[in-house]
XYZ file of C-alpha atoms in Angstrom:
445
model
C 6.380 -1.361 13.658
C 5.959 -0.001 10.145
C 3.054 1.916 8.793
C 0.574 -0.853 8.061
C -1.423 0.151 11.128
C -3.371 2.648 9.014
C -6.888 1.216 8.817
C -8.262 0.223 5.441
C -11.462 2.172 6.034
C -9.755 5.477 6.872
C -10.466 7.138 3.496
C -14.240 6.921 3.830
C -14.099 8.320 7.361
C -12.020 11.246 6.184
C -14.311 11.950 3.274
C -17.373 11.760 5.481
C -15.826 14.292 7.816
C -15.235 16.660 4.920
C -11.523 16.759 5.627
C -10.308 15.642 2.236
C -11.384 18.478 0.069
C -12.745 18.480 -3.450
C -11.342 20.319 -6.430
C -13.395 23.389 -5.520
C -11.386 23.975 -2.330
C -9.685 27.334 -1.902
C -6.485 26.525 -0.013
C -4.353 29.133 1.702
C -1.658 30.322 -0.679
C 1.922 30.076 0.496
C 5.113 31.241 -1.142
C 7.877 29.772 -3.273
C 9.882 33.012 -3.142
C 11.839 32.140 -0.006
C 15.633 31.801 -0.015
C 16.468 28.211 1.067
C 19.970 29.282 2.114
C 18.613 31.591 4.845
C 17.921 30.425 8.429
C 14.470 28.861 8.729
C 12.562 26.324 10.812
C 10.339 23.884 8.944
C 7.397 22.105 10.518
C 7.354 18.467 9.392
C 4.321 16.313 10.190
C 4.428 12.541 9.759
C 2.562 9.451 10.893
C 5.304 7.265 12.377
C 4.933 6.582 16.089
C 6.666 3.349 17.150
C 10.048 3.936 18.832
C 12.076 2.357 16.020
C 10.206 4.348 13.388
C 10.591 7.623 15.246
C 14.300 7.016 15.734
C 14.691 6.292 12.010
C 12.926 9.501 10.966
C 14.798 11.565 13.569
C 18.095 10.130 12.328
C 17.032 11.150 8.816
C 16.326 14.691 9.974
C 19.697 14.862 11.707
C 21.415 13.871 8.453
C 19.465 16.554 6.602
C 20.295 19.271 9.118
C 23.969 18.391 8.895
C 23.829 18.990 5.119
C 21.666 22.114 5.525
C 22.787 23.788 8.771
C 20.589 26.819 8.088
C 17.405 24.699 8.078
C 16.020 23.370 11.337
C 13.246 20.779 11.252
C 10.592 20.569 13.931
C 9.042 17.131 13.557
C 5.635 16.058 14.850
C 4.829 12.362 14.649
C 1.768 10.121 14.896
C -0.286 12.622 12.865
C -3.266 11.366 10.874
C -4.373 12.453 7.418
C -7.459 14.009 9.000
C -5.378 16.210 11.288
C -3.040 17.245 8.470
C -5.905 18.185 6.182
C -7.671 20.149 8.914
C -4.461 22.118 9.484
C -3.901 22.729 5.771
C -7.495 23.832 5.354
C -7.109 26.334 8.181
C -3.638 27.545 7.126
C -1.799 29.979 9.395
C 1.464 29.820 11.286
C 0.714 26.491 12.955
C 0.181 24.582 9.702
C 2.968 22.210 8.592
C 5.389 22.914 5.757
C 6.194 19.311 4.820
C 3.678 16.494 5.150
C 3.581 12.741 4.659
C 0.759 10.247 4.283
C 0.533 6.474 4.441
C -2.640 6.537 2.321
C -1.789 6.568 -1.373
C -5.499 6.174 -2.154
C -5.977 9.822 -1.200
C -3.354 11.314 -3.525
C -6.022 12.220 -6.072
C -7.675 14.452 -3.506
C -4.394 15.926 -2.277
C -3.557 17.012 -5.815
C -7.032 17.948 -7.010
C -7.825 20.050 -3.944
C -4.667 22.142 -4.288
C -3.810 21.563 -0.638
C -0.476 19.967 -1.636
C 1.791 22.011 -3.910
C 2.716 20.838 -7.407
C 6.303 19.585 -7.164
C 7.145 19.697 -10.867
C 8.358 23.349 -10.770
C 10.697 22.514 -7.877
C 12.072 19.490 -9.699
C 12.705 21.559 -12.816
C 14.538 24.250 -10.814
C 16.766 21.690 -9.096
C 17.343 19.534 -12.176
C 15.719 16.416 -10.772
C 14.420 14.229 -13.612
C 11.660 12.270 -11.899
C 11.408 9.683 -14.687
C 15.069 8.777 -14.161
C 14.860 8.759 -10.358
C 11.567 7.014 -9.553
C 9.906 3.910 -11.045
C 6.893 4.853 -13.154
C 4.538 2.787 -11.004
C 5.425 4.872 -7.955
C 5.087 8.120 -9.871
C 1.605 6.984 -10.903
C 0.397 6.792 -7.306
C 1.927 10.139 -6.335
C 0.266 12.211 -9.079
C -3.194 12.962 -10.393
C -4.322 14.422 -13.698
C -0.842 15.729 -14.506
C -0.219 17.204 -11.046
C 2.792 15.680 -9.270
C 1.802 16.892 -5.811
C 3.718 14.172 -3.948
C 6.769 11.949 -4.266
C 7.216 8.386 -3.025
C 8.893 7.991 0.367
C 9.551 4.230 0.546
C 7.121 1.675 -0.817
C 5.259 -1.421 0.330
C 5.104 -4.508 -1.855
C 2.817 -7.463 -1.224
C 3.782 -11.075 -1.761
C 3.151 -14.516 -0.317
C 4.773 -15.932 2.805
C 4.747 -19.706 2.989
C 5.545 -22.346 5.590
C 8.336 -24.477 4.114
C 7.852 -27.197 6.722
C 4.164 -27.521 5.819
C 5.062 -27.619 2.119
C 7.582 -30.396 2.716
C 5.070 -32.363 4.768
C 2.490 -32.055 1.963
C 5.024 -33.021 -0.724
C 4.893 -29.636 -2.470
C 8.215 -28.716 -4.074
C 7.789 -24.965 -4.617
C 5.317 -22.129 -4.082
C 2.412 -22.013 -6.560
C 2.851 -19.735 -9.567
C -0.591 -19.935 -11.150
C -4.063 -19.711 -9.634
C -4.858 -23.346 -10.461
C -1.700 -24.413 -8.596
C -2.705 -22.067 -5.784
C -6.088 -23.745 -5.395
C -4.604 -27.267 -5.508
C -1.854 -26.457 -3.001
C -4.227 -24.656 -0.639
C -6.474 -27.719 -0.556
C -3.541 -30.079 -0.001
C -2.118 -27.918 2.822
C -5.434 -27.610 4.681
C -5.780 -29.848 7.750
C -9.184 -30.258 9.373
C -9.758 -30.763 13.098
C -13.321 -31.928 13.693
C -15.655 -29.123 12.647
C -12.781 -26.678 12.505
C -9.197 -26.622 11.279
C -5.720 -27.258 12.531
C -4.369 -25.339 9.565
C -5.727 -23.647 6.427
C -3.687 -23.670 3.237
C -4.578 -20.064 2.382
C -7.282 -18.002 4.036
C -9.068 -16.260 1.128
C -11.623 -14.384 3.261
C -11.353 -10.664 2.567
C -11.638 -9.547 6.207
C -8.394 -11.251 7.188
C -5.545 -8.872 8.085
C -4.138 -7.482 4.796
C -6.561 -9.420 2.568
C -8.355 -6.359 1.196
C -9.732 -7.623 -2.154
C -7.865 -5.043 -4.235
C -4.566 -6.664 -3.222
C -5.257 -10.103 -4.640
C -7.222 -8.550 -7.526
C -3.997 -6.799 -8.605
C -2.714 -10.175 -9.863
C -5.190 -9.891 -12.759
C -4.059 -6.357 -13.701
C -7.586 -4.903 -13.653
C -8.599 -1.556 -15.130
C -10.764 0.280 -12.611
C -11.685 3.352 -14.664
C -12.096 4.146 -18.341
C -10.606 7.132 -20.168
C -13.462 9.355 -18.970
C -12.898 8.379 -15.340
C -15.994 6.175 -15.090
C -15.863 2.953 -13.109
C -15.727 -0.100 -15.396
C -15.517 -3.082 -13.031
C -18.612 -4.675 -14.584
C -17.038 -4.392 -18.041
C -13.661 -5.908 -17.163
C -13.475 -9.698 -17.653
C -10.749 -9.764 -14.992
C -13.326 -8.872 -12.317
C -15.379 -11.998 -12.963
C -12.278 -14.221 -13.106
C -11.063 -12.778 -9.816
C -14.311 -13.475 -7.960
C -14.519 -16.944 -9.522
C -11.005 -17.791 -8.333
C -11.695 -16.425 -4.846
C -14.824 -18.605 -4.682
C -12.884 -21.692 -5.794
C -10.269 -21.079 -3.106
C -13.025 -20.889 -0.497
C -14.819 -24.025 -1.659
C -11.593 -26.044 -1.959
C -10.953 -25.512 1.751
C -14.334 -26.144 3.283
C -16.588 -23.216 2.442
C -17.035 -19.646 3.600
C -18.819 -20.286 6.907
C -16.251 -22.787 8.184
C -13.348 -20.576 7.138
C -14.941 -17.484 8.653
C -15.456 -19.229 11.998
C -11.790 -20.237 11.963
C -10.711 -16.710 11.017
C -12.481 -15.217 14.030
C -10.301 -17.371 16.294
C -7.088 -15.746 15.033
C -4.898 -13.518 17.171
C -3.967 -9.900 16.526
C -2.281 -9.262 13.201
C 0.633 -7.326 14.706
C 1.371 -9.746 17.536
C 3.099 -13.110 17.747
C -0.426 -14.579 17.693
C -0.696 -13.690 14.016
C -2.264 -16.762 12.371
C 0.602 -17.329 9.939
C 3.249 -16.836 12.599
C 1.673 -19.446 14.878
C 1.138 -22.026 12.140
C -2.597 -21.723 11.454
C -1.965 -20.630 7.856
C 0.420 -22.319 5.423
C 0.362 -19.462 2.884
C -0.306 -15.821 3.636
C -0.616 -12.538 1.725
C 1.450 -9.832 3.449
C 3.992 -7.069 3.004
C 7.751 -6.884 3.346
C 7.612 -5.829 7.010
C 6.349 -9.262 8.096
C 9.779 -10.820 7.563
C 11.336 -8.577 10.202
C 8.588 -9.565 12.640
C 9.088 -13.250 11.823
C 12.796 -13.006 12.553
C 12.303 -11.083 15.765
C 9.697 -13.584 16.993
C 11.927 -16.569 16.103
C 8.954 -18.528 14.768
C 9.190 -22.279 15.114
C 9.210 -23.243 11.440
C 11.179 -22.627 8.267
C 9.543 -20.059 5.995
C 10.040 -18.331 2.695
C 8.618 -15.607 0.474
C 7.442 -15.699 -3.142
C 5.332 -13.521 -5.412
C 1.611 -14.208 -5.306
C 0.345 -16.547 -8.038
C -1.079 -15.106 -11.246
C -3.963 -16.218 -13.502
C -3.144 -19.254 -15.609
C -3.595 -17.280 -18.831
C -1.167 -14.586 -17.588
C 1.711 -16.850 -16.569
C 4.238 -14.435 -18.112
C 3.340 -11.846 -15.450
C 4.486 -14.044 -12.543
C 6.536 -11.913 -10.177
C 4.012 -9.092 -10.079
C 2.293 -7.814 -6.949
C 0.319 -5.023 -5.349
C 2.238 -1.852 -4.460
C 1.521 1.080 -2.187
C 3.623 3.270 0.094
C 4.241 6.485 1.967
C 4.083 9.778 0.087
C 5.639 13.154 0.918
C 4.700 16.630 -0.195
C 4.743 20.349 0.508
C 1.794 22.172 2.021
C 0.396 24.745 -0.400
C 0.035 27.137 2.537
C 3.752 26.982 3.424
C 5.631 30.258 3.098
C 8.929 28.346 2.972
C 8.315 26.116 -0.030
C 11.848 26.246 -1.444
C 13.330 25.192 1.902
C 10.564 22.599 2.239
C 11.543 21.234 -1.171
C 15.101 20.697 0.060
C 13.742 18.438 2.803
C 11.351 16.579 0.480
C 14.105 16.089 -2.092
C 16.504 14.756 0.549
C 13.979 12.330 2.043
C 12.765 10.972 -1.291
C 15.657 11.234 -3.765
C 18.964 11.121 -1.868
C 20.186 7.569 -2.436
C 22.076 7.044 0.825
C 19.201 8.526 2.806
C 16.570 6.380 1.089
C 18.651 3.233 1.623
C 19.358 4.038 5.284
C 15.697 4.725 5.992
C 14.554 1.602 4.123
C 16.975 -0.582 6.068
C 15.932 1.003 9.360
C 12.194 0.328 9.032
C 12.401 -2.616 6.606
C 10.439 -1.038 3.753
C 11.104 -1.064 0.027
C 13.183 1.858 -1.298
C 11.486 4.049 -3.861
C 14.234 5.116 -6.287
C 16.054 3.217 -9.016
C 19.442 3.949 -7.456
C 18.410 2.876 -3.959
C 16.894 -0.363 -5.244
C 20.269 -1.248 -6.770
C 22.422 0.009 -3.893
C 24.929 -2.504 -2.447
C 24.169 -0.968 0.972
C 20.599 -2.252 0.877
C 19.576 -5.079 3.217
C 20.779 -8.299 1.585
C 18.182 -10.571 3.253
C 16.975 -12.811 0.384
C 13.353 -12.709 1.570
C 13.462 -8.913 1.475
C 14.981 -9.075 -2.010
C 11.835 -10.856 -3.210
C 9.849 -7.719 -2.420
C 12.414 -5.560 -4.190
C 11.857 -7.662 -7.312
C 8.075 -7.332 -6.952
C 8.431 -3.555 -6.644
C 10.413 -3.424 -9.884
C 8.241 -5.853 -11.862
C 6.667 -4.072 -14.826
C 3.353 -5.836 -14.246
C 2.998 -4.840 -10.581
C -0.002 -2.639 -9.923
C -0.988 0.339 -7.795
C -4.489 1.641 -7.204
C -5.377 4.445 -9.626
C -5.856 7.882 -7.991
C -9.347 9.326 -7.750
C -10.822 12.629 -6.666
C -12.851 10.787 -4.023
C -9.742 9.294 -2.475
C -10.158 5.690 -1.393
C -13.940 5.634 -1.345
C -14.062 3.409 -4.429
C -11.717 0.937 -2.690
C -14.024 0.866 0.329
C -17.013 0.323 -1.972
C -15.202 -2.620 -3.593
C -14.415 -4.040 -0.155
C -18.032 -3.862 1.008
C -19.237 -5.442 -2.232
C -16.638 -8.223 -1.952
C -17.730 -9.045 1.599
C -21.247 -9.591 0.282
C -20.043 -11.694 -2.655
C -17.953 -14.079 -0.553
C -20.809 -14.483 1.942
C -23.137 -15.559 -0.886
C -25.360 -12.483 -0.660
C -24.866 -11.387 -4.291
C -26.925 -13.674 -6.508
C -26.327 -11.871 -9.797
C -22.671 -10.842 -10.006
C -23.009 -8.868 -13.231
C -25.965 -6.904 -11.905
C -24.172 -6.305 -8.617
C -21.058 -5.021 -10.377
C -23.132 -2.639 -12.497
C -24.662 -1.245 -9.302
C -21.170 -0.961 -7.802
C -20.001 1.006 -10.856
C -22.965 3.361 -10.505
C -22.231 3.868 -6.815
C -18.557 4.639 -7.456
C -19.453 7.083 -10.241
C -22.012 8.819 -8.023
C -19.454 9.172 -5.214
C -16.920 10.601 -7.659
C -19.450 13.110 -9.006
C -20.400 14.178 -5.498
C -16.763 14.728 -4.547
C -16.415 17.151 -7.451
C -19.495 19.184 -6.581
């Protein structure tokens, strides 16, 4: 199973533990004076743990070692961000040389703390033009304040899975493209069963599986921070339109309480009891990995994939979506940074490697060349996510020195809004902005 098992609330736990360091950290200093042609063993820490994932990363390492016979790679899997940052903080011989993270929200802290080395000097030495290799959107979530401390190592794109049989039954010709169509179709696809449901058109509740509010909010193209780095959610008209649309989706299908009761009856997200996979949802927000699971489970209905709908007044942006992904970097404490760069460059920028790895774990490749490669999985549902990843309107979360704490704050606020506990939205958003700004200031102290 791919990397979506990382919990949404991980960033706040890491920050609370003091493991993601602020800009005042004093990381152990490594060396970029090593000769990458000399024999060396690199320690590579990553988060993959499922058998198929581990095989894919080990196959990648084997390909690298064949090209660089002088470099041996000692891989350690199933490693969390907390463990990596503890090791980098401590430094020493046991610390890793090359690291990966599934949490793009924390890139701001990786870069600002100095715990991950700036990769721009390595790219200049090797002649790698990052703007020609990687889509700008992916470069945005692997850098902070001019420091390119990470590079993208495959991406995740979010779209909408839909039950074609349910659509046909309801007389709906195609997936909705605008939010007004979304609301109408969701209502038409919903089937009640007494005080509960047989099926919900689209479950808008933010606690469902991948329904973190920032993912649907991306369809409005919001601006989270102003030029000074201050939170501006209360000032962005998109915020109010987003919450209004979410409320309309809830009301069109029976109200929050009824939907929430139905949601709590759903099976585990990563099992065949997933609510979309067993027919309880007609439309579902999810990532590209779900298609592989659908095929393996041989679900009992015809299904398809489309981009999520967009606001009616932004119809030209249809095809956009929310993007995130795995990032790779070099530990600042590594004394083998030039050799480590060879591994990072191979994993992130070698076209055949990126394509092979993407096909193996069914994730979106993260370079222009790999996205256009004829060797890439030709599954048309997967291709939808490739298009979303390349759409100029697709959005990533902006990096912050407090990692993903502002995302967690938005989540908690959104839970209160959908439950009807926020009676003055504008006032609540102003308080949310103040909270986010205070957290950011504290992380810098």
